[in-house]
Structure formats: structure tokens, C-alpha cells
Amino acid sequence: MYERVHTAFLALLVTTDPDMHRLAQQQGPLPLPVPRPPFEALVRTVVGQQLSVQAASTISARLISACDGQLEPCRLQALPMDALRGAGLSRSKADCVLRIADLAGPDGHRLEKLTELPAAEWRKELLQIKGLGPWSCDMFGMFGLGDLDMFSAKDLGLRNAMVASLGMGAIEKPAAFELRACRWKP
């Protein structure tokens, strides 16, 4: 599957963005993220806000352990605040993941149904949860749902990569990065 997606991407880039075409050709096919269940993916997104990948992984592992190995809404809701904080969540992140659990329902099916809607609709719903912003929705779409047509112009890592690899100016506004990424739209 990686090869098929990569070949289609290269064909698009030949005319829309020659610089990105060169980079994609040099890099070769990249493995696509394997989507997690939506509830777990969204909780992991919140855990990872403004943290290194290693710190986020450590806290996620502690949280899963506190949930007896299954990160499910009903198990998360059963934990006292002290257990959430003990796993490494700040109070605001703990409150946020509990609100996500409320939205998801005990088995996570309400969140799964929500993510079947077009991105604009599930984003609108998720943005009502305190602690979830545009960046979190973008990361959830990309890594949690495996949406190949998702880009986060506010993500510093993506912007830095575009500056280093595509010659974009470091001081450009997020809209300029978004405009460049539109060239890659399938």
C-alpha cells in the first residue's frame, strides 16, 4: 500500500511542487501510520501536547497501565484524579481526557461514529472540548485517523521541516505554509 500511495503522490508532485517531488523521490515510500481506536488516539494526542515524543510515550504507558492495560473511556473515568495526575497528566490534561471520555461514551462508540463524519464536522464537535484546539484536531486526524489529506500549519516541526527542505522563510505566517501544502492535496 505504501508504494501505491507514494507513486500517486509523486505523480501529483511532478507538476504541483517540483521541490517536494525531489524530496519524496529521494526519501522513497514512508510507512503510513496505523490508526489506533479513536478514543485512544485522541487521548494520546492530548497527552502529547507540548511534550517530547519520549515523555508522551512514558505518560501514555503509565496511563494505560493505570487503566489495567486497556485505554477505554469507562476505565479512564473510573480512575480518581490522583491516579491521572500520578500517571503524569497535568490537571488541565486530566480534565480534558475525562471530557473526551464523556463524549466517547463508555465503549467509545460515540466518538467512533463522530469520526465517520466529514473532518469539518468532527473538528467542530471536538473543538468544543476545553483543551482541544486546531493543532490537536490536526494531529488526531493525521495520526489517529490516518487521514492522508490533513496538514497542520501551526505545527512547529512541520514548519521547520518545510523551511529546511523547501526553502520557505522561517518568519512566514502559518497561512503561507498552508498554501504551500495545498499543492500536495490529492
mmCIF file of C-alpha atoms in Angstrom:
data_model
loop_
_atom_site.group_PDB
_atom_site.id
_atom_site.type_symbol
_atom_site.label_atom_id
_atom_site.label_comp_id
_atom_site.label_asym_id
_atom_site.label_seq_id
_atom_site.Cartn_x
_atom_site.Cartn_y
_atom_site.Cartn_z
ATOM 1 C CA MET A 1 0.000 0.000 0.000
ATOM 2 C CA TYR A 2 2.854 2.411 0.812
ATOM 3 C CA GLU A 3 4.220 2.030 -2.707
ATOM 4 C CA ARG A 4 0.837 2.752 -4.323
ATOM 5 C CA VAL A 5 0.267 5.887 -2.231
ATOM 6 C CA HIS A 6 3.840 7.040 -2.832
ATOM 7 C CA THR A 7 3.569 6.548 -6.610
ATOM 8 C CA ALA A 8 0.329 8.551 -6.743
ATOM 9 C CA PHE A 9 1.900 11.279 -4.597
ATOM 10 C CA LEU A 10 4.943 11.512 -6.884
ATOM 11 C CA ALA A 11 2.715 11.777 -9.953
ATOM 12 C CA LEU A 12 0.868 14.697 -8.369
ATOM 13 C CA LEU A 13 4.036 16.494 -7.283
ATOM 14 C CA VAL A 14 5.695 16.455 -10.713
ATOM 15 C CA THR A 15 3.553 19.403 -11.753
ATOM 16 C CA THR A 16 2.402 20.909 -8.456
ATOM 17 C CA ASP A 17 5.614 21.102 -6.388
ATOM 18 C CA PRO A 18 8.919 20.052 -8.023
ATOM 19 C CA ASP A 19 10.902 20.675 -4.804
ATOM 20 C CA MET A 20 8.677 18.337 -2.812
ATOM 21 C CA HIS A 21 8.773 15.855 -5.712
ATOM 22 C CA ARG A 22 12.572 15.739 -5.455
ATOM 23 C CA LEU A 23 12.423 15.176 -1.683
ATOM 24 C CA ALA A 24 9.747 12.492 -1.923
ATOM 25 C CA GLN A 25 11.695 10.717 -4.661
ATOM 26 C CA GLN A 26 14.887 10.760 -2.568
ATOM 27 C CA GLN A 27 13.098 9.567 0.568
ATOM 28 C CA GLY A 28 11.099 6.776 -1.005
ATOM 29 C CA PRO A 29 7.870 5.369 0.417
ATOM 30 C CA LEU A 30 7.289 6.043 4.095
ATOM 31 C CA PRO A 31 5.229 3.714 6.257
ATOM 32 C CA LEU A 32 1.780 5.119 6.863
ATOM 33 C CA PRO A 33 0.677 5.449 10.481
ATOM 34 C CA VAL A 34 -1.522 2.620 11.679
ATOM 35 C CA PRO A 35 -4.619 4.267 13.120
ATOM 36 C CA ARG A 36 -5.465 3.458 16.723
ATOM 37 C CA PRO A 37 -9.001 3.295 18.085
ATOM 38 C CA PRO A 38 -10.277 6.905 18.036
ATOM 39 C CA PHE A 39 -10.575 7.233 21.819
ATOM 40 C CA GLU A 40 -7.033 6.020 22.449
ATOM 41 C CA ALA A 41 -5.688 8.159 19.603
ATOM 42 C CA LEU A 42 -7.354 11.320 20.884
ATOM 43 C CA VAL A 43 -6.230 10.742 24.476
ATOM 44 C CA ARG A 44 -2.666 10.138 23.262
ATOM 45 C CA THR A 45 -2.876 13.375 21.272
ATOM 46 C CA VAL A 46 -3.792 15.295 24.429
ATOM 47 C CA VAL A 47 -1.068 13.559 26.429
ATOM 48 C CA GLY A 48 1.474 14.564 23.771
ATOM 49 C CA GLN A 49 0.587 18.251 23.655
ATOM 50 C CA GLN A 50 3.787 20.298 24.061
ATOM 51 C CA LEU A 51 5.851 17.264 25.113
ATOM 52 C CA SER A 52 8.665 15.300 23.534
ATOM 53 C CA VAL A 53 7.700 12.006 21.925
ATOM 54 C CA GLN A 54 9.577 10.140 24.663
ATOM 55 C CA ALA A 55 7.830 11.971 27.517
ATOM 56 C CA ALA A 56 4.432 11.469 25.870
ATOM 57 C CA SER A 57 5.127 7.743 25.393
ATOM 58 C CA THR A 58 6.111 7.361 29.042
ATOM 59 C CA ILE A 59 2.988 9.125 30.302
ATOM 60 C CA SER A 60 0.753 7.204 27.876
ATOM 61 C CA ALA A 61 2.240 3.908 29.088
ATOM 62 C CA ARG A 62 1.584 4.896 32.716
ATOM 63 C CA LEU A 63 -1.976 5.894 31.870
ATOM 64 C CA ILE A 64 -2.635 2.616 30.048
ATOM 65 C CA SER A 65 -1.178 0.719 32.994
ATOM 66 C CA ALA A 66 -3.466 2.630 35.381
ATOM 67 C CA CYS A 67 -6.376 1.522 33.146
ATOM 68 C CA ASP A 68 -5.350 -2.146 33.533
ATOM 69 C CA GLY A 69 -3.845 -2.274 30.062
ATOM 70 C CA GLN A 70 -6.903 -1.024 28.141
ATOM 71 C CA LEU A 71 -7.314 2.684 27.443
ATOM 72 C CA GLU A 72 -11.102 2.779 27.306
ATOM 73 C CA PRO A 73 -13.497 5.551 28.352
ATOM 74 C CA CYS A 74 -15.123 3.603 31.198
ATOM 75 C CA ARG A 75 -11.747 2.585 32.656
ATOM 76 C CA LEU A 76 -10.383 6.119 32.413
ATOM 77 C CA GLN A 77 -13.491 7.573 34.061
ATOM 78 C CA ALA A 78 -13.145 5.089 36.922
ATOM 79 C CA LEU A 79 -9.723 6.465 37.854
ATOM 80 C CA PRO A 80 -9.518 9.058 40.605
ATOM 81 C CA MET A 81 -7.902 12.385 39.727
ATOM 82 C CA ASP A 82 -4.869 11.401 41.838
ATOM 83 C CA ALA A 83 -4.253 8.401 39.563
ATOM 84 C CA LEU A 84 -4.463 10.559 36.433
ATOM 85 C CA ARG A 85 -2.098 13.094 37.953
ATOM 86 C CA GLY A 86 0.174 10.285 39.179
ATOM 87 C CA ALA A 87 0.459 8.994 35.610
ATOM 88 C CA GLY A 88 1.902 12.387 34.683
ATOM 89 C CA LEU A 89 -1.087 14.338 33.398
ATOM 90 C CA SER A 90 -1.466 17.968 34.359
ATOM 91 C CA ARG A 91 -4.811 18.884 35.879
ATOM 92 C CA SER A 92 -5.953 20.509 32.633
ATOM 93 C CA LYS A 93 -4.972 17.469 30.548
ATOM 94 C CA ALA A 94 -6.687 15.155 33.044
ATOM 95 C CA ASP A 95 -9.867 17.248 32.804
ATOM 96 C CA CYS A 96 -9.627 17.196 29.011
ATOM 97 C CA VAL A 97 -9.257 13.413 28.704
ATOM 98 C CA LEU A 98 -12.201 12.956 31.068
ATOM 99 C CA ARG A 99 -14.309 15.234 28.854
ATOM 100 C CA ILE A 100 -13.212 13.162 25.848
ATOM 101 C CA ALA A 101 -14.318 10.020 27.718
ATOM 102 C CA ASP A 102 -17.713 11.643 28.342
ATOM 103 C CA LEU A 103 -18.062 12.435 24.638
ATOM 104 C CA ALA A 104 -16.899 8.959 23.591
ATOM 105 C CA GLY A 105 -19.377 7.070 25.764
ATOM 106 C CA PRO A 106 -18.481 4.052 27.912
ATOM 107 C CA ASP A 107 -17.404 1.881 24.979
ATOM 108 C CA GLY A 108 -16.031 4.638 22.729
ATOM 109 C CA HIS A 109 -18.669 4.129 20.030
ATOM 110 C CA ARG A 110 -19.996 7.708 20.105
ATOM 111 C CA LEU A 111 -16.527 9.008 19.232
ATOM 112 C CA GLU A 112 -16.114 6.337 16.540
ATOM 113 C CA LYS A 113 -19.416 7.417 14.966
ATOM 114 C CA LEU A 114 -18.367 11.061 15.163
ATOM 115 C CA THR A 115 -15.147 10.367 13.259
ATOM 116 C CA GLU A 116 -17.134 8.829 10.398
ATOM 117 C CA LEU A 117 -18.413 12.335 9.616
ATOM 118 C CA PRO A 118 -16.517 14.716 7.318
ATOM 119 C CA ALA A 119 -13.464 16.257 9.006
ATOM 120 C CA ALA A 120 -15.080 19.698 9.293
ATOM 121 C CA GLU A 121 -17.948 18.215 11.310
ATOM 122 C CA TRP A 122 -15.925 16.103 13.754
ATOM 123 C CA ARG A 123 -13.492 19.016 14.209
ATOM 124 C CA LYS A 124 -16.350 21.353 15.107
ATOM 125 C CA GLU A 125 -17.533 18.916 17.780
ATOM 126 C CA LEU A 126 -14.061 18.259 19.210
ATOM 127 C CA LEU A 127 -13.139 21.951 19.324
ATOM 128 C CA GLN A 128 -15.920 22.434 21.875
ATOM 129 C CA ILE A 129 -13.908 20.403 24.389
ATOM 130 C CA LYS A 130 -11.703 22.597 26.556
ATOM 131 C CA GLY A 131 -8.107 21.556 25.943
ATOM 132 C CA LEU A 132 -8.583 20.566 22.293
ATOM 133 C CA GLY A 133 -7.560 23.110 19.697
ATOM 134 C CA PRO A 134 -6.849 23.109 15.970
ATOM 135 C CA TRP A 135 -3.398 21.525 16.419
ATOM 136 C CA SER A 136 -4.844 18.631 18.441
ATOM 137 C CA CYS A 137 -7.542 18.042 15.831
ATOM 138 C CA ASP A 138 -4.921 18.071 13.074
ATOM 139 C CA MET A 139 -2.694 15.565 14.889
ATOM 140 C CA PHE A 140 -5.695 13.369 15.669
ATOM 141 C CA GLY A 141 -6.717 13.418 12.006
ATOM 142 C CA MET A 142 -3.221 12.644 10.740
ATOM 143 C CA PHE A 143 -2.029 10.071 13.225
ATOM 144 C CA GLY A 144 -5.216 8.884 14.892
ATOM 145 C CA LEU A 145 -7.429 8.517 11.849
ATOM 146 C CA GLY A 146 -4.733 8.107 9.194
ATOM 147 C CA ASP A 147 -6.147 10.960 7.105
ATOM 148 C CA LEU A 148 -3.698 11.431 4.227
ATOM 149 C CA ASP A 149 -5.218 14.822 3.383
ATOM 150 C CA MET A 150 -4.533 16.541 6.706
ATOM 151 C CA PHE A 151 -1.926 19.224 7.356
ATOM 152 C CA SER A 152 -1.165 21.320 10.435
ATOM 153 C CA ALA A 153 0.221 24.727 9.503
ATOM 154 C CA LYS A 154 0.579 25.540 13.205
ATOM 155 C CA ASP A 155 2.863 22.585 13.921
ATOM 156 C CA LEU A 156 6.356 23.925 14.509
ATOM 157 C CA GLY A 157 8.018 20.665 13.484
ATOM 158 C CA LEU A 158 6.277 20.643 10.105
ATOM 159 C CA ARG A 159 7.057 24.304 9.526
ATOM 160 C CA ASN A 160 10.729 23.829 10.450
ATOM 161 C CA ALA A 161 10.960 20.888 8.044
ATOM 162 C CA MET A 162 9.432 22.977 5.267
ATOM 163 C CA VAL A 163 11.882 25.810 5.957
ATOM 164 C CA ALA A 164 14.867 23.443 5.906
ATOM 165 C CA SER A 165 13.779 21.306 2.956
ATOM 166 C CA LEU A 166 11.674 23.525 0.735
ATOM 167 C CA GLY A 167 13.352 26.893 1.191
ATOM 168 C CA MET A 168 10.431 28.599 2.877
ATOM 169 C CA GLY A 169 11.110 31.596 5.099
ATOM 170 C CA ALA A 170 11.179 30.905 8.822
ATOM 171 C CA ILE A 171 9.159 34.035 9.607
ATOM 172 C CA GLU A 172 6.305 33.278 7.229
ATOM 173 C CA LYS A 173 2.830 33.060 8.737
ATOM 174 C CA PRO A 174 1.044 29.706 9.046
ATOM 175 C CA ALA A 175 -1.166 30.658 6.075
ATOM 176 C CA ALA A 176 1.887 30.571 3.780
ATOM 177 C CA PHE A 177 2.683 27.017 4.892
ATOM 178 C CA GLU A 178 -0.958 26.030 4.420
ATOM 179 C CA LEU A 179 -0.920 27.484 0.915
ATOM 180 C CA ARG A 180 2.214 25.508 0.024
ATOM 181 C CA ALA A 181 0.684 22.309 1.401
ATOM 182 C CA CYS A 182 -2.373 22.824 -0.826
ATOM 183 C CA ARG A 183 -0.108 21.851 -3.729
ATOM 184 C CA TRP A 184 0.061 18.349 -2.270
ATOM 185 C CA LYS A 185 -3.695 17.902 -1.940
ATOM 186 C CA PRO A 186 -4.870 14.702 -3.628
#
